[in-house]
PDB file of C-alpha atoms in Angstrom:
ATOM      1  CA  MET A   1      97.392 180.648  -1.189  1.00  0.00           C
ATOM      2  CA  ALA A   2      99.270 177.451  -1.943  1.00  0.00           C
ATOM      3  CA  THR A   3     102.252 177.374   0.371  1.00  0.00           C
ATOM      4  CA  LYS A   4     105.016 174.909  -0.628  1.00  0.00           C
ATOM      5  CA  SER A   5     107.994 173.855   1.395  1.00  0.00           C
ATOM      6  CA  TYR A   6     111.402 173.335  -0.125  1.00  0.00           C
ATOM      7  CA  GLN A   7     115.028 172.524   0.869  1.00  0.00           C
ATOM      8  CA  VAL A   8     118.106 173.864  -0.931  1.00  0.00           C
ATOM      9  CA  THR A   9     121.608 172.894  -0.701  1.00  0.00           C
ATOM     10  CA  VAL A  10     124.284 174.867  -2.367  1.00  0.00           C
ATOM     11  CA  GLU A  11     127.857 174.479  -2.701  1.00  0.00           C
ATOM     12  CA  GLY A  12     130.613 177.118  -3.390  1.00  0.00           C
ATOM     13  CA  VAL A  13     132.478 177.247  -6.539  1.00  0.00           C
ATOM     14  CA  ASN A  14     134.803 180.009  -5.255  1.00  0.00           C
ATOM     15  CA  PRO A  15     135.560 180.994  -1.652  1.00  0.00           C
ATOM     16  CA  LEU A  16     133.059 182.523   0.764  1.00  0.00           C
ATOM     17  CA  ILE A  17     133.981 185.513   2.560  1.00  0.00           C
ATOM     18  CA  CYS A  18     131.972 186.371   5.579  1.00  0.00           C
ATOM     19  CA  SER A  19     131.300 190.169   6.777  1.00  0.00           C
ATOM     20  CA  ASN A  20     128.947 190.442   9.652  1.00  0.00           C
ATOM     21  CA  VAL A  21     127.818 193.995  10.283  1.00  0.00           C
ATOM     22  CA  GLN A  22     126.738 193.566  13.541  1.00  0.00           C
ATOM     23  CA  SER A  23     129.816 194.767  15.305  1.00  0.00           C
ATOM     24  CA  SER A  24     129.129 198.209  13.725  1.00  0.00           C
ATOM     25  CA  ASP A  25     126.172 198.579  15.920  1.00  0.00           C
ATOM     26  CA  PRO A  26     126.858 201.768  18.042  1.00  0.00           C
ATOM     27  CA  LEU A  27     124.602 200.098  20.856  1.00  0.00           C
ATOM     28  CA  LYS A  28     126.851 197.123  21.284  1.00  0.00           C
ATOM     29  CA  THR A  29     130.154 197.350  23.329  1.00  0.00           C
ATOM     30  CA  GLU A  30     132.058 195.403  20.579  1.00  0.00           C
ATOM     31  CA  SER A  31     131.670 198.484  18.203  1.00  0.00           C
ATOM     32  CA  THR A  32     134.140 200.437  20.197  1.00  0.00           C
ATOM     33  CA  PHE A  33     136.816 197.693  20.178  1.00  0.00           C
ATOM     34  CA  ARG A  34     138.436 198.645  16.708  1.00  0.00           C
ATOM     35  CA  ALA A  35     138.476 202.493  17.689  1.00  0.00           C
ATOM     36  CA  ILE A  36     140.801 201.681  20.383  1.00  0.00           C
ATOM     37  CA  PHE A  37     143.732 200.714  17.748  1.00  0.00           C
ATOM     38  CA  HIS A  38     142.280 202.587  14.835  1.00  0.00           C
ATOM     39  CA  THR A  39     142.704 206.110  16.388  1.00  0.00           C
ATOM     40  CA  LYS A  40     146.305 205.556  17.169  1.00  0.00           C
ATOM     41  CA  ARG A  41     148.372 207.649  14.858  1.00  0.00           C
ATOM     42  CA  ASN A  42     151.673 205.525  14.946  1.00  0.00           C
ATOM     43  CA  LYS A  43     150.572 201.875  15.111  1.00  0.00           C
ATOM     44  CA  THR A  44     152.798 199.311  16.203  1.00  0.00           C
ATOM     45  CA  LEU A  45     153.144 195.693  14.859  1.00  0.00           C
ATOM     46  CA  LYS A  46     151.099 194.538  17.719  1.00  0.00           C
ATOM     47  CA  ASP A  47     148.107 197.175  16.967  1.00  0.00           C
ATOM     48  CA  HIS A  48     148.158 195.769  13.496  1.00  0.00           C
ATOM     49  CA  GLN A  49     147.889 192.295  14.714  1.00  0.00           C
ATOM     50  CA  ALA A  50     145.219 193.160  17.210  1.00  0.00           C
ATOM     51  CA  LEU A  51     143.145 194.841  14.345  1.00  0.00           C
ATOM     52  CA  GLN A  52     143.410 191.619  12.340  1.00  0.00           C
ATOM     53  CA  ALA A  53     142.068 189.538  15.268  1.00  0.00           C
ATOM     54  CA  LEU A  54     139.255 191.712  15.826  1.00  0.00           C
ATOM     55  CA  ASP A  55     138.425 192.091  12.176  1.00  0.00           C
ATOM     56  CA  TRP A  56     138.418 188.329  11.605  1.00  0.00           C
ATOM     57  CA  ILE A  57     136.480 187.299  14.679  1.00  0.00           C
ATOM     58  CA  GLN A  58     133.870 189.961  14.190  1.00  0.00           C
ATOM     59  CA  SER A  59     133.455 189.259  10.523  1.00  0.00           C
ATOM     60  CA  GLY A  60     132.167 185.821  11.230  1.00  0.00           C
ATOM     61  CA  TYR A  61     128.541 184.625  12.143  1.00  0.00           C
ATOM     62  CA  TRP A  62     128.812 182.242  14.729  1.00  0.00           C
ATOM     63  CA  ASP A  63     126.352 179.985  16.247  1.00  0.00           C
ATOM     64  CA  LYS A  64     128.036 180.014  19.646  1.00  0.00           C
ATOM     65  CA  GLN A  65     129.017 183.427  20.686  1.00  0.00           C
ATOM     66  CA  GLY A  66     132.258 183.946  22.958  1.00  0.00           C
ATOM     67  CA  GLN A  67     133.982 186.472  24.597  1.00  0.00           C
ATOM     68  CA  ILE A  68     136.598 189.079  23.150  1.00  0.00           C
ATOM     69  CA  ASP A  69     139.268 190.321  25.658  1.00  0.00           C
ATOM     70  CA  ILE A  70     141.403 193.402  25.132  1.00  0.00           C
ATOM     71  CA  ASP A  71     144.580 194.179  26.870  1.00  0.00           C
ATOM     72  CA  GLU A  72     145.114 197.982  25.892  1.00  0.00           C
ATOM     73  CA  ASP A  73     148.736 197.911  27.894  1.00  0.00           C
ATOM     74  CA  GLU A  74     149.857 195.016  25.770  1.00  0.00           C
ATOM     75  CA  ASN A  75     147.912 195.871  22.670  1.00  0.00           C
ATOM     76  CA  THR A  76     146.639 192.443  22.371  1.00  0.00           C
ATOM     77  CA  VAL A  77     143.243 191.027  21.578  1.00  0.00           C
ATOM     78  CA  GLU A  78     142.142 187.284  22.632  1.00  0.00           C
ATOM     79  CA  PHE A  79     138.819 185.707  21.792  1.00  0.00           C
ATOM     80  CA  LYS A  80     137.523 182.384  23.305  1.00  0.00           C
ATOM     81  CA  GLY A  81     134.105 180.449  23.140  1.00  0.00           C
ATOM     82  CA  PHE A  82     133.194 181.236  19.335  1.00  0.00           C
ATOM     83  CA  SER A  83     132.335 178.301  17.457  1.00  0.00           C
ATOM     84  CA  ASP A  84     130.101 176.689  14.794  1.00  0.00           C
ATOM     85  CA  PRO A  85     129.934 179.262  11.969  1.00  0.00           C
ATOM     86  CA  ILE A  86     126.753 179.863  10.073  1.00  0.00           C
ATOM     87  CA  LEU A  87     125.471 181.881   7.253  1.00  0.00           C
ATOM     88  CA  PRO A  88     122.036 183.807   7.950  1.00  0.00           C
ATOM     89  CA  GLY A  89     118.876 182.851   5.931  1.00  0.00           C
ATOM     90  CA  ALA A  90     118.585 186.603   5.291  1.00  0.00           C
ATOM     91  CA  ASN A  91     121.848 186.281   3.352  1.00  0.00           C
ATOM     92  CA  PHE A  92     120.274 183.792   0.970  1.00  0.00           C
ATOM     93  CA  LEU A  93     117.079 185.521   0.605  1.00  0.00           C
ATOM     94  CA  ARG A  94     118.661 188.757  -0.485  1.00  0.00           C
ATOM     95  CA  CYS A  95     120.668 186.651  -2.945  1.00  0.00           C
ATOM     96  CA  LEU A  96     117.469 185.225  -4.194  1.00  0.00           C
ATOM     97  CA  ARG A  97     115.947 188.451  -4.809  1.00  0.00           C
ATOM     98  CA  GLN A  98     118.976 189.794  -6.786  1.00  0.00           C
ATOM     99  CA  GLY A  99     118.730 186.993  -8.980  1.00  0.00           C
ATOM    100  CA  ALA A 100     115.088 187.563  -9.519  1.00  0.00           C
ATOM    101  CA  ALA A 101     115.951 191.283 -10.498  1.00  0.00           C
ATOM    102  CA  GLY A 102     117.011 190.205 -13.764  1.00  0.00           C
ATOM    103  CA  TRP A 103     113.285 189.431 -14.728  1.00  0.00           C
ATOM    104  CA  ARG A 104     112.407 192.418 -12.591  1.00  0.00           C
ATOM    105  CA  LYS A 105     110.735 189.875  -9.882  1.00  0.00           C
ATOM    106  CA  GLY A 106     112.723 191.074  -6.909  1.00  0.00           C
ATOM    107  CA  LEU A 107     109.352 191.999  -5.248  1.00  0.00           C
ATOM    108  CA  ASP A 108     107.929 188.692  -5.956  1.00  0.00           C
ATOM    109  CA  ILE A 109     110.580 187.019  -4.117  1.00  0.00           C
ATOM    110  CA  LYS A 110     110.004 189.540  -1.176  1.00  0.00           C
ATOM    111  CA  ARG A 111     106.336 188.842  -1.076  1.00  0.00           C
ATOM    112  CA  SER A 112     106.456 185.168  -1.431  1.00  0.00           C
ATOM    113  CA  VAL A 113     109.381 183.544   0.059  1.00  0.00           C
ATOM    114  CA  VAL A 114     110.355 183.100   3.600  1.00  0.00           C
ATOM    115  CA  VAL A 115     113.712 181.536   4.565  1.00  0.00           C
ATOM    116  CA  THR A 116     113.249 179.740   7.943  1.00  0.00           C
ATOM    117  CA  ASN A 117     116.730 178.863   9.160  1.00  0.00           C
ATOM    118  CA  ASP A 118     120.027 180.310   9.508  1.00  0.00           C
ATOM    119  CA  SER A 119     122.462 177.517   7.917  1.00  0.00           C
ATOM    120  CA  GLU A 120     125.509 175.975   9.399  1.00  0.00           C
ATOM    121  CA  ILE A 121     128.483 176.194   6.956  1.00  0.00           C
ATOM    122  CA  LYS A 122     129.765 172.905   6.176  1.00  0.00           C
ATOM    123  CA  TYR A 123     133.374 172.532   5.432  1.00  0.00           C
ATOM    124  CA  GLN A 124     136.644 170.682   6.328  1.00  0.00           C
ATOM    125  CA  GLY A 125     138.322 171.832   9.561  1.00  0.00           C
ATOM    126  CA  SER A 126     137.589 172.829  12.926  1.00  0.00           C
ATOM    127  CA  LYS A 127     134.475 174.390  14.256  1.00  0.00           C
ATOM    128  CA  ASN A 128     136.371 176.255  17.070  1.00  0.00           C
ATOM    129  CA  ALA A 129     137.337 179.782  15.961  1.00  0.00           C
ATOM    130  CA  SER A 130     140.464 179.864  17.808  1.00  0.00           C
ATOM    131  CA  VAL A 131     141.828 176.979  15.963  1.00  0.00           C
ATOM    132  CA  LEU A 132     140.494 178.279  12.555  1.00  0.00           C
ATOM    133  CA  PHE A 133     142.372 181.647  13.314  1.00  0.00           C
ATOM    134  CA  THR A 134     145.742 179.704  13.241  1.00  0.00           C
ATOM    135  CA  ASN A 135     145.155 178.482   9.807  1.00  0.00           C
ATOM    136  CA  GLN A 136     145.690 180.779   6.866  1.00  0.00           C
ATOM    137  CA  ARG A 137     143.417 179.189   4.695  1.00  0.00           C
ATOM    138  CA  HIS A 138     140.594 180.694   6.624  1.00  0.00           C
ATOM    139  CA  ILE A 139     141.772 184.278   6.681  1.00  0.00           C
ATOM    140  CA  ASN A 140     141.123 186.618   3.838  1.00  0.00           C
ATOM    141  CA  ARG A 141     143.421 189.708   3.991  1.00  0.00           C
ATOM    142  CA  ALA A 142     142.367 192.595   1.528  1.00  0.00           C
ATOM    143  CA  PHE A 143     143.259 196.438   1.099  1.00  0.00           C
ATOM    144  CA  THR A 144     139.763 198.300   0.788  1.00  0.00           C
ATOM    145  CA  ASN A 145     139.021 201.618  -1.067  1.00  0.00           C
ATOM    146  CA  ARG A 146     139.087 203.204   2.326  1.00  0.00           C
ATOM    147  CA  GLY A 147     142.759 202.887   2.311  1.00  0.00           C
ATOM    148  CA  VAL A 148     142.857 200.383   5.177  1.00  0.00           C
ATOM    149  CA  TRP A 149     143.831 196.436   5.641  1.00  0.00           C
ATOM    150  CA  VAL A 150     140.972 194.130   6.716  1.00  0.00           C
ATOM    151  CA  SER A 151     140.710 190.510   7.540  1.00  0.00           C
ATOM    152  CA  ARG A 152     137.839 188.428   6.853  1.00  0.00           C
ATOM    153  CA  LEU A 153     136.702 184.845   7.983  1.00  0.00           C
ATOM    154  CA  CYS A 154     136.994 182.703   4.581  1.00  0.00           C
ATOM    155  CA  PHE A 155     135.973 179.098   3.569  1.00  0.00           C
ATOM    156  CA  PRO A 156     137.732 177.877   0.359  1.00  0.00           C
ATOM    157  CA  SER A 157     135.064 175.166   0.112  1.00  0.00           C
ATOM    158  CA  TRP A 158     131.669 175.368   1.618  1.00  0.00           C
ATOM    159  CA  GLN A 159     128.197 174.291   1.656  1.00  0.00           C
ATOM    160  CA  VAL A 160     124.890 175.564   3.213  1.00  0.00           C
ATOM    161  CA  THR A 161     121.209 174.344   3.212  1.00  0.00           C
ATOM    162  CA  TYR A 162     117.971 176.483   3.609  1.00  0.00           C
ATOM    163  CA  ASN A 163     114.496 175.737   4.004  1.00  0.00           C
ATOM    164  CA  LEU A 164     112.020 177.743   2.105  1.00  0.00           C
ATOM    165  CA  LEU A 165     108.429 178.535   2.376  1.00  0.00           C
ATOM    166  CA  VAL A 166     107.200 179.617  -0.797  1.00  0.00           C
ATOM    167  CA  ASN A 167     103.520 180.935  -2.100  1.00  0.00           C
ATOM    168  CA  ASP A 168     103.664 179.113  -5.346  1.00  0.00           C
ATOM    169  CA  GLU A 169     100.694 181.280  -6.708  1.00  0.00           C
ATOM    170  CA  ILE A 170     103.216 184.102  -6.816  1.00  0.00           C
ATOM    171  CA  VAL A 171     106.616 182.289  -7.614  1.00  0.00           C
ATOM    172  CA  SER A 172     106.399 178.847  -9.349  1.00  0.00           C
ATOM    173  CA  LYS A 173     109.085 176.196  -8.424  1.00  0.00           C
ATOM    174  CA  SER A 174     110.410 176.484 -12.073  1.00  0.00           C
ATOM    175  CA  ASP A 175     110.811 180.381 -11.811  1.00  0.00           C
ATOM    176  CA  LEU A 176     112.609 179.819  -8.268  1.00  0.00           C
ATOM    177  CA  LYS A 177     115.023 177.644  -9.823  1.00  0.00           C
ATOM    178  CA  LYS A 178     115.713 179.998 -12.480  1.00  0.00           C
ATOM    179  CA  TYR A 179     116.089 182.777 -10.190  1.00  0.00           C
ATOM    180  CA  LEU A 180     118.587 180.655  -8.036  1.00  0.00           C
ATOM    181  CA  ALA A 181     120.663 179.806 -11.045  1.00  0.00           C
ATOM    182  CA  ARG A 182     121.058 183.364 -12.021  1.00  0.00           C
ATOM    183  CA  ALA A 183     121.836 184.313  -8.415  1.00  0.00           C
ATOM    184  CA  ALA A 184     124.274 181.542  -8.185  1.00  0.00           C
ATOM    185  CA  VAL A 185     126.621 183.179 -10.754  1.00  0.00           C
ATOM    186  CA  ALA A 186     125.824 186.771 -10.840  1.00  0.00           C
ATOM    187  CA  GLU A 187     125.190 187.652  -7.219  1.00  0.00           C
ATOM    188  CA  GLY A 188     126.805 184.738  -4.781  1.00  0.00           C
ATOM    189  CA  LEU A 189     126.813 185.008  -0.898  1.00  0.00           C
ATOM    190  CA  GLY A 190     128.721 186.570   1.579  1.00  0.00           C
ATOM    191  CA  THR A 191     130.725 189.710   0.769  1.00  0.00           C
ATOM    192  CA  TRP A 192     132.926 190.982  -2.344  1.00  0.00           C
ATOM    193  CA  ARG A 193     130.884 189.172  -4.589  1.00  0.00           C
ATOM    194  CA  PRO A 194     130.554 188.001  -7.360  1.00  0.00           C
ATOM    195  CA  ARG A 195     134.265 187.554  -7.341  1.00  0.00           C
ATOM    196  CA  TYR A 196     133.948 185.428  -4.109  1.00  0.00           C
ATOM    197  CA  GLY A 197     130.852 183.459  -3.056  1.00  0.00           C
ATOM    198  CA  ARG A 198     129.463 182.049  -6.307  1.00  0.00           C
ATOM    199  CA  PHE A 199     127.950 178.654  -6.026  1.00  0.00           C
ATOM    200  CA  LYS A 200     126.077 175.772  -7.702  1.00  0.00           C
ATOM    201  CA  THR A 201     123.033 174.063  -6.488  1.00  0.00           C
ATOM    202  CA  VAL A 202     123.580 170.446  -5.387  1.00  0.00           C
ATOM    203  CA  GLU A 203     120.016 169.591  -4.175  1.00  0.00           C
ATOM    204  CA  PHE A 204     116.619 171.367  -4.599  1.00  0.00           C
ATOM    205  CA  LYS A 205     113.932 168.994  -3.209  1.00  0.00           C
ATOM    206  CA  ASP A 206     110.485 169.260  -1.706  1.00  0.00           C
ATOM    207  CA  ALA A 207     110.012 169.356   2.016  1.00  0.00           C
ATOM    208  CA  GLU A 208     107.291 168.620   4.580  1.00  0.00           C
ATOM    209  CA  LEU A 209     105.374 171.648   5.537  1.00  0.00           C
ATOM    210  CA  PRO A 210     105.813 172.666   9.220  1.00  0.00           C
ATOM    211  CA  LYS A 211     102.752 171.607  11.327  1.00  0.00           C
ATOM    212  CA  GLU A 212     101.678 175.162  12.172  1.00  0.00           C
ATOM    213  CA  ILE A 213     101.307 175.844   8.411  1.00  0.00           C
ATOM    214  CA  LYS A 214     100.355 172.419   7.225  1.00  0.00           C
ATOM    215  CA  GLY A 215      97.010 172.775   9.148  1.00  0.00           C
ATOM    216  CA  GLY A 216      95.944 175.944   7.208  1.00  0.00           C
ATOM    217  CA  SER A 217      97.377 174.803   3.823  1.00  0.00           C
ATOM    218  CA  ASP A 218      95.589 174.164   0.551  1.00  0.00           C
ATOM    219  CA  GLN A 219      97.309 170.634   0.434  1.00  0.00           C
TER     220      GLN A 219
END
């Protein structure tokens, strides 16, 4: 097996909207937070504001995790300590697989590509979630087919960089670029794709293999 290492940087051509599903894990305390407000039959303005704050902070992927405080008497939600938004490597790998699916090569991506990092989301603005929440540019509000309004962390302009390890006996560099180009316009990253999350590749370059792999590589 010939393992190659690449670094890929992509840049958004329309907004990126995040949707972290971890808060729906029933084993996590955070999964119960929204129920406090959702189950109320007659919601007040404060209930809706609390739900917006919860939806928004829990939709993001944060490199530095913080704390969510709920005051049920006052119907308020506060969060602190969340910062440095990222986009998981698993999201990029899924995007690549979908791009390859047009040639029925999705399994080839699964068998031959490893994304070794979660990427920092590069954008203009504060890295602090509390500051971002005060900026309407970073809040996407939408009415879903479930009949509820949701709020999501949004980046009007964005860039991410991923490191890939690829078995080029299964997927060549040229094919990988082809699949990425398809994924960029037909799949996208984040949620509510491909209306949102479409991108263009701004850099695709060879990278040095990690030491633990380099020793056993054919190179």
